[in-house]
mmCIF file of C-alpha atoms and ligand atoms in Angstrom:
data_model
loop_
_atom_site.group_PDB
_atom_site.id
_atom_site.type_symbol
_atom_site.label_atom_id
_atom_site.label_comp_id
_atom_site.label_asym_id
_atom_site.label_seq_id
_atom_site.Cartn_x
_atom_site.Cartn_y
_atom_site.Cartn_z
ATOM 1 C CA MET A 1 79.440 161.212 34.299
ATOM 2 C CA LYS A 2 75.769 160.702 35.534
ATOM 3 C CA ILE A 3 74.764 157.297 36.775
ATOM 4 C CA ALA A 4 71.006 155.782 36.117
ATOM 5 C CA PRO A 5 70.699 152.654 38.412
ATOM 6 C CA SER A 6 68.563 150.181 36.362
ATOM 7 C CA LEU A 7 66.015 148.725 38.048
ATOM 8 C CA LEU A 8 66.115 145.376 36.304
ATOM 9 C CA ALA A 9 68.640 144.238 39.265
ATOM 10 C CA CYS A 10 66.646 145.336 42.009
ATOM 11 C CA ASP A 11 64.130 143.678 44.410
ATOM 12 C CA PHE A 12 61.053 143.891 42.484
ATOM 13 C CA SER A 13 59.062 143.093 45.606
ATOM 14 C CA LYS A 14 60.010 146.406 46.711
ATOM 15 C CA MET A 15 60.991 148.644 43.974
ATOM 16 C CA GLY A 16 59.565 152.115 45.709
ATOM 17 C CA GLU A 17 62.197 151.647 48.581
ATOM 18 C CA GLU A 18 65.011 150.853 46.180
ATOM 19 C CA ILE A 19 63.963 153.609 44.070
ATOM 20 C CA GLN A 20 64.465 155.835 47.306
ATOM 21 C CA LYS A 21 67.559 153.913 48.465
ATOM 22 C CA ILE A 22 69.184 154.949 44.701
ATOM 23 C CA ASP A 23 68.235 158.339 44.966
ATOM 24 C CA LYS A 24 69.510 158.894 48.303
ATOM 25 C CA ALA A 25 72.630 157.632 47.586
ATOM 26 C CA GLY A 26 72.929 160.156 44.459
ATOM 27 C CA ALA A 27 71.821 158.566 41.292
ATOM 28 C CA ASP A 28 70.917 160.818 38.442
ATOM 29 C CA MET A 29 68.215 159.203 36.743
ATOM 30 C CA VAL A 30 66.181 156.137 37.105
ATOM 31 C CA HIS A 31 66.996 153.577 34.070
ATOM 32 C CA LEU A 32 63.420 151.387 33.754
ATOM 33 C CA ASP A 33 63.916 148.098 31.077
ATOM 34 C CA VAL A 34 60.503 147.523 29.001
ATOM 35 C CA MET A 35 60.798 144.194 27.470
ATOM 36 C CA ASP A 36 57.615 142.652 25.368
ATOM 37 C CA GLY A 37 59.213 139.199 24.682
ATOM 38 C CA HIS A 38 59.305 139.803 21.121
ATOM 39 C CA PHE A 39 61.848 142.579 20.373
ATOM 40 C CA VAL A 40 63.751 140.802 22.676
ATOM 41 C CA PRO A 41 63.457 137.087 24.642
ATOM 42 C CA ASN A 42 62.460 138.547 27.663
ATOM 43 C CA LEU A 43 59.511 140.163 29.360
ATOM 44 C CA THR A 44 59.402 143.000 32.093
ATOM 45 C CA ILE A 45 57.536 145.802 33.070
ATOM 46 C CA GLY A 46 55.183 147.864 31.464
ATOM 47 C CA PRO A 47 53.309 151.573 32.122
ATOM 48 C CA ALA A 48 51.386 150.311 34.876
ATOM 49 C CA ILE A 49 54.359 149.510 37.275
ATOM 50 C CA ILE A 50 56.211 152.789 36.337
ATOM 51 C CA LYS A 51 53.386 154.862 36.967
ATOM 52 C CA ALA A 52 53.028 152.817 40.419
ATOM 53 C CA VAL A 53 56.591 153.630 41.335
ATOM 54 C CA ARG A 54 57.019 157.413 40.001
ATOM 55 C CA PRO A 55 55.948 159.152 43.193
ATOM 56 C CA TYR A 56 58.973 157.547 44.862
ATOM 57 C CA THR A 57 61.369 159.888 43.698
ATOM 58 C CA LYS A 58 61.823 163.091 41.635
ATOM 59 C CA LEU A 59 64.660 161.759 39.544
ATOM 60 C CA PRO A 60 64.074 161.689 36.011
ATOM 61 C CA PHE A 61 62.608 158.056 34.752
ATOM 62 C CA ASP A 62 64.722 157.271 31.398
ATOM 63 C CA VAL A 63 62.437 154.654 30.259
ATOM 64 C CA HIS A 64 64.098 152.281 27.825
ATOM 65 C CA LEU A 65 62.330 150.362 25.164
ATOM 66 C CA MET A 66 62.652 146.991 24.035
ATOM 67 C CA ILE A 67 59.535 146.496 22.011
ATOM 68 C CA ASP A 68 58.709 145.947 18.463
ATOM 69 C CA TYR A 69 56.228 148.829 18.238
ATOM 70 C CA PRO A 70 56.809 152.120 20.502
ATOM 71 C CA LEU A 71 55.535 154.510 18.430
ATOM 72 C CA ASP A 72 52.228 152.410 20.010
ATOM 73 C CA TYR A 73 53.109 152.778 23.385
ATOM 74 C CA ILE A 74 54.626 156.604 23.815
ATOM 75 C CA ASP A 75 50.901 158.033 25.002
ATOM 76 C CA ALA A 76 50.983 154.753 27.715
ATOM 77 C CA PHE A 77 54.399 155.754 29.067
ATOM 78 C CA ALA A 78 54.045 159.591 28.884
ATOM 79 C CA ASP A 79 50.630 159.029 31.075
ATOM 80 C CA ALA A 80 53.129 156.811 33.198
ATOM 81 C CA GLY A 81 55.543 159.367 34.305
ATOM 82 C CA ALA A 82 58.311 159.233 31.686
ATOM 83 C CA ASP A 83 60.622 161.991 31.260
ATOM 84 C CA ILE A 84 63.195 160.461 28.617
ATOM 85 C CA ILE A 85 62.115 157.755 26.294
ATOM 86 C CA THR A 86 64.071 155.529 24.254
ATOM 87 C CA PHE A 87 63.688 153.608 21.437
ATOM 88 C CA HIS A 88 65.576 151.056 19.265
ATOM 89 C CA ILE A 89 66.443 151.857 15.657
ATOM 90 C CA GLU A 90 66.142 148.277 15.190
ATOM 91 C CA SER A 91 62.644 148.294 16.158
ATOM 92 C CA MET A 92 59.335 148.249 13.762
ATOM 93 C CA SER A 93 58.244 152.003 14.627
ATOM 94 C CA GLU A 94 59.446 154.783 11.816
ATOM 95 C CA PRO A 95 62.168 157.261 14.243
ATOM 96 C CA ASN A 96 61.122 160.382 12.770
ATOM 97 C CA MET A 97 57.382 159.638 13.849
ATOM 98 C CA THR A 98 58.331 158.213 16.608
ATOM 99 C CA ILE A 99 60.271 161.213 17.666
ATOM 100 C CA GLN A 100 58.156 163.516 17.221
ATOM 101 C CA LYS A 101 55.457 161.388 19.208
ATOM 102 C CA ILE A 102 57.628 161.769 21.953
ATOM 103 C CA HIS A 103 58.431 165.410 21.270
ATOM 104 C CA ASP A 104 54.512 166.321 21.345
ATOM 105 C CA ARG A 105 53.846 164.446 24.843
ATOM 106 C CA GLY A 106 56.952 167.069 26.002
ATOM 107 C CA LEU A 107 59.589 164.248 26.440
ATOM 108 C CA LYS A 108 63.170 163.738 25.606
ATOM 109 C CA ALA A 109 63.284 161.509 22.989
ATOM 110 C CA GLY A 110 66.523 158.923 22.445
ATOM 111 C CA LEU A 111 67.769 156.172 19.958
ATOM 112 C CA VAL A 112 68.819 152.916 20.654
ATOM 113 C CA ILE A 113 71.781 150.796 19.076
ATOM 114 C CA LYS A 114 72.345 147.008 19.635
ATOM 115 C CA PRO A 115 75.603 145.974 19.145
ATOM 116 C CA GLY A 116 75.368 144.409 15.863
ATOM 117 C CA THR A 117 73.903 148.431 14.698
ATOM 118 C CA PRO A 118 76.916 151.031 13.382
ATOM 119 C CA ALA A 119 76.841 154.457 14.909
ATOM 120 C CA GLU A 120 75.902 156.006 11.607
ATOM 121 C CA MET A 121 72.085 154.265 11.782
ATOM 122 C CA VAL A 122 71.517 157.171 14.144
ATOM 123 C CA TYR A 123 73.206 160.033 11.974
ATOM 124 C CA PRO A 124 70.187 161.347 10.282
ATOM 125 C CA TYR A 125 68.059 162.015 13.257
ATOM 126 C CA LEU A 126 70.709 163.374 15.809
ATOM 127 C CA ASP A 127 69.502 167.016 15.843
ATOM 128 C CA LYS A 128 66.346 165.922 16.830
ATOM 129 C CA LEU A 129 67.904 163.774 19.821
ATOM 130 C CA TYR A 130 68.385 164.431 23.949
ATOM 131 C CA MET A 131 70.504 161.214 23.862
ATOM 132 C CA VAL A 132 71.708 157.831 21.455
ATOM 133 C CA LEU A 133 72.011 154.925 24.051
ATOM 134 C CA VAL A 134 74.649 152.856 22.853
ATOM 135 C CA MET A 135 74.262 149.024 23.963
ATOM 136 C CA THR A 136 77.171 147.513 25.174
ATOM 137 C CA VAL A 137 75.603 144.079 25.769
ATOM 138 C CA GLU A 138 72.983 142.175 23.629
ATOM 139 C CA PRO A 139 69.760 143.624 24.921
ATOM 140 C CA GLY A 140 67.498 141.115 27.009
ATOM 141 C CA PHE A 141 69.147 140.661 30.272
ATOM 142 C CA GLY A 142 71.366 142.290 33.070
ATOM 143 C CA GLY A 143 74.374 140.607 34.236
ATOM 144 C CA GLN A 144 76.202 140.305 31.061
ATOM 145 C CA GLU A 145 79.584 141.334 30.160
ATOM 146 C CA PHE A 146 80.513 144.496 28.904
ATOM 147 C CA MET A 147 81.666 144.797 25.149
ATOM 148 C CA GLU A 148 84.852 147.354 25.532
ATOM 149 C CA ASP A 149 84.943 146.977 21.588
ATOM 150 C CA MET A 150 81.706 149.337 21.401
ATOM 151 C CA MET A 151 83.583 152.737 22.395
ATOM 152 C CA PRO A 152 84.588 153.348 18.952
ATOM 153 C CA LYS A 153 80.717 154.032 18.177
ATOM 154 C CA VAL A 154 80.512 156.282 21.363
ATOM 155 C CA THR A 155 83.720 158.208 19.872
ATOM 156 C CA ALA A 156 81.857 158.782 16.228
ATOM 157 C CA ILE A 157 78.748 159.771 17.909
ATOM 158 C CA LYS A 158 80.056 162.364 19.651
ATOM 159 C CA SER A 159 82.540 163.437 17.516
ATOM 160 C CA GLU A 160 79.639 163.741 14.488
ATOM 161 C CA CYS A 161 77.582 166.037 17.008
ATOM 162 C CA LYS A 162 80.681 168.247 17.685
ATOM 163 C CA LYS A 163 81.163 168.764 14.203
ATOM 164 C CA ARG A 164 77.569 169.284 13.596
ATOM 165 C CA GLY A 165 77.314 171.644 16.791
ATOM 166 C CA LEU A 166 74.951 169.533 18.505
ATOM 167 C CA ASP A 167 75.302 168.829 22.118
ATOM 168 C CA VAL A 168 73.741 165.158 22.395
ATOM 169 C CA LEU A 169 73.990 163.164 25.217
ATOM 170 C CA VAL A 170 75.595 159.603 24.980
ATOM 171 C CA GLU A 171 74.647 156.968 27.275
ATOM 172 C CA VAL A 172 75.967 152.950 27.395
ATOM 173 C CA ASP A 173 73.979 149.802 29.012
ATOM 174 C CA GLY A 174 75.128 146.805 30.168
ATOM 175 C CA GLY A 175 77.954 145.361 31.890
ATOM 176 C CA ILE A 176 78.981 148.679 33.682
ATOM 177 C CA SER A 177 80.767 148.409 36.955
ATOM 178 C CA GLU A 178 83.895 149.672 38.620
ATOM 179 C CA LYS A 179 85.933 147.589 36.573
ATOM 180 C CA THR A 180 84.554 148.820 33.015
ATOM 181 C CA ILE A 181 83.165 152.139 33.759
ATOM 182 C CA SER A 182 86.699 154.084 32.746
ATOM 183 C CA ALA A 183 86.417 152.796 29.598
ATOM 184 C CA ALA A 184 83.350 154.468 28.966
ATOM 185 C CA ALA A 185 84.502 157.574 30.460
ATOM 186 C CA LYS A 186 87.580 157.618 28.332
ATOM 187 C CA ALA A 187 85.485 157.099 25.167
ATOM 188 C CA GLY A 188 83.394 160.384 26.326
ATOM 189 C CA VAL A 189 80.247 158.519 27.706
ATOM 190 C CA ASP A 190 77.864 161.079 29.725
ATOM 191 C CA ILE A 191 75.667 158.785 31.088
ATOM 192 C CA SER A 192 76.107 155.167 32.350
ATOM 193 C CA VAL A 193 73.600 152.790 33.020
ATOM 194 C CA SER A 194 74.141 150.168 35.788
ATOM 195 C CA GLY A 195 72.148 147.418 37.139
ATOM 196 C CA THR A 196 74.219 144.367 38.417
ATOM 197 C CA GLY A 197 76.921 146.976 39.393
ATOM 198 C CA VAL A 198 74.372 149.211 42.239
ATOM 199 C CA PHE A 199 72.052 146.927 43.228
ATOM 200 C CA LYS A 200 73.828 143.452 43.764
ATOM 201 C CA ALA A 201 76.596 145.187 45.064
ATOM 202 C CA PRO A 202 77.195 144.863 49.089
ATOM 203 C CA ASP A 203 76.334 148.362 49.407
ATOM 204 C CA THR A 204 74.164 149.819 47.191
ATOM 205 C CA ALA A 205 75.293 153.817 47.842
ATOM 206 C CA ALA A 206 78.662 153.309 48.138
ATOM 207 C CA ALA A 207 78.500 151.703 44.477
ATOM 208 C CA ILE A 208 76.782 154.731 42.901
ATOM 209 C CA LYS A 209 79.296 156.923 44.581
ATOM 210 C CA THR A 210 82.372 154.464 43.396
ATOM 211 C CA LEU A 211 81.141 154.268 39.921
ATOM 212 C CA LYS A 212 80.742 158.275 39.995
ATOM 213 C CA ASN A 213 84.499 158.475 40.875
ATOM 214 C CA SER A 214 85.680 156.399 38.757
HETATM 215 C C1 LIG B 1 69.678 144.805 29.324
HETATM 216 C C2 LIG B 1 69.157 146.034 29.428
HETATM 217 C C3 LIG B 1 70.156 146.955 30.763
HETATM 218 C C4 LIG B 1 70.548 146.247 32.088
HETATM 219 C C5 LIG B 1 71.906 146.135 32.333
HETATM 220 O O1 LIG B 1 69.119 144.634 28.406
HETATM 221 O O2 LIG B 1 68.868 147.262 28.935
HETATM 222 O O3 LIG B 1 69.698 148.104 31.414
HETATM 223 O O4 LIG B 1 69.405 146.068 32.878
HETATM 224 O O5 LIG B 1 71.877 145.616 33.599
HETATM 225 P P1 LIG B 1 73.663 145.353 33.733
HETATM 226 O O6 LIG B 1 74.302 146.501 34.492
HETATM 227 O O7 LIG B 1 73.288 143.899 34.851
HETATM 228 O O8 LIG B 1 74.432 144.702 32.626
HETATM 229 ZN ZN1 LIG B 2 68.197 149.155 29.641
#
């Protein structure tokens, strides 16, 4: 299981140092949450901030777009240094065009589903995807409770991929801690995002190690 700490819970006044800290502690990628105040009722960071912190690590940047029109911003996030761009199937952009645009920029594409969206919604796109992100909280805020009842969606996506001979990673996001990560592991999750579980822990490095070991 790979761990992608979410910077949403880090100290925003020293993001560069926070990134270096998780890099040293064994994080596998950096999860960056982009919110536009429309798709979700919160505002966070955009391409300028991502570009500013890009030099602090060589770890892949996993950029989670919670915005209404992801297609319009793929170039901006590609220029900023994203490696993986995930966008919501519930957004206003056409999925095939958006995936194509991400690929045109040489990046990996992922689709995200909110808790109320069935797994089957991503099936038509699986052969083009690097990753499916299954939200385990309602997107918008960190520090919410893990929804274990999303795990059947993880198993369903994994088995659909297996049936079709596809190697698509499944990521979960929201409420992942040392208490909840074993449920994700059992369901076959490849990557777990963790914000609060990493950055609000007394020892960030220890928290990442514990998550990996569990
Ligand atoms: C929620 C974000 C998550 C969030 C996870 O909309 O997509 O990445 O930061 O935070 P925790 O781990 O605190 O639930
Ligand atoms: Zn996220």
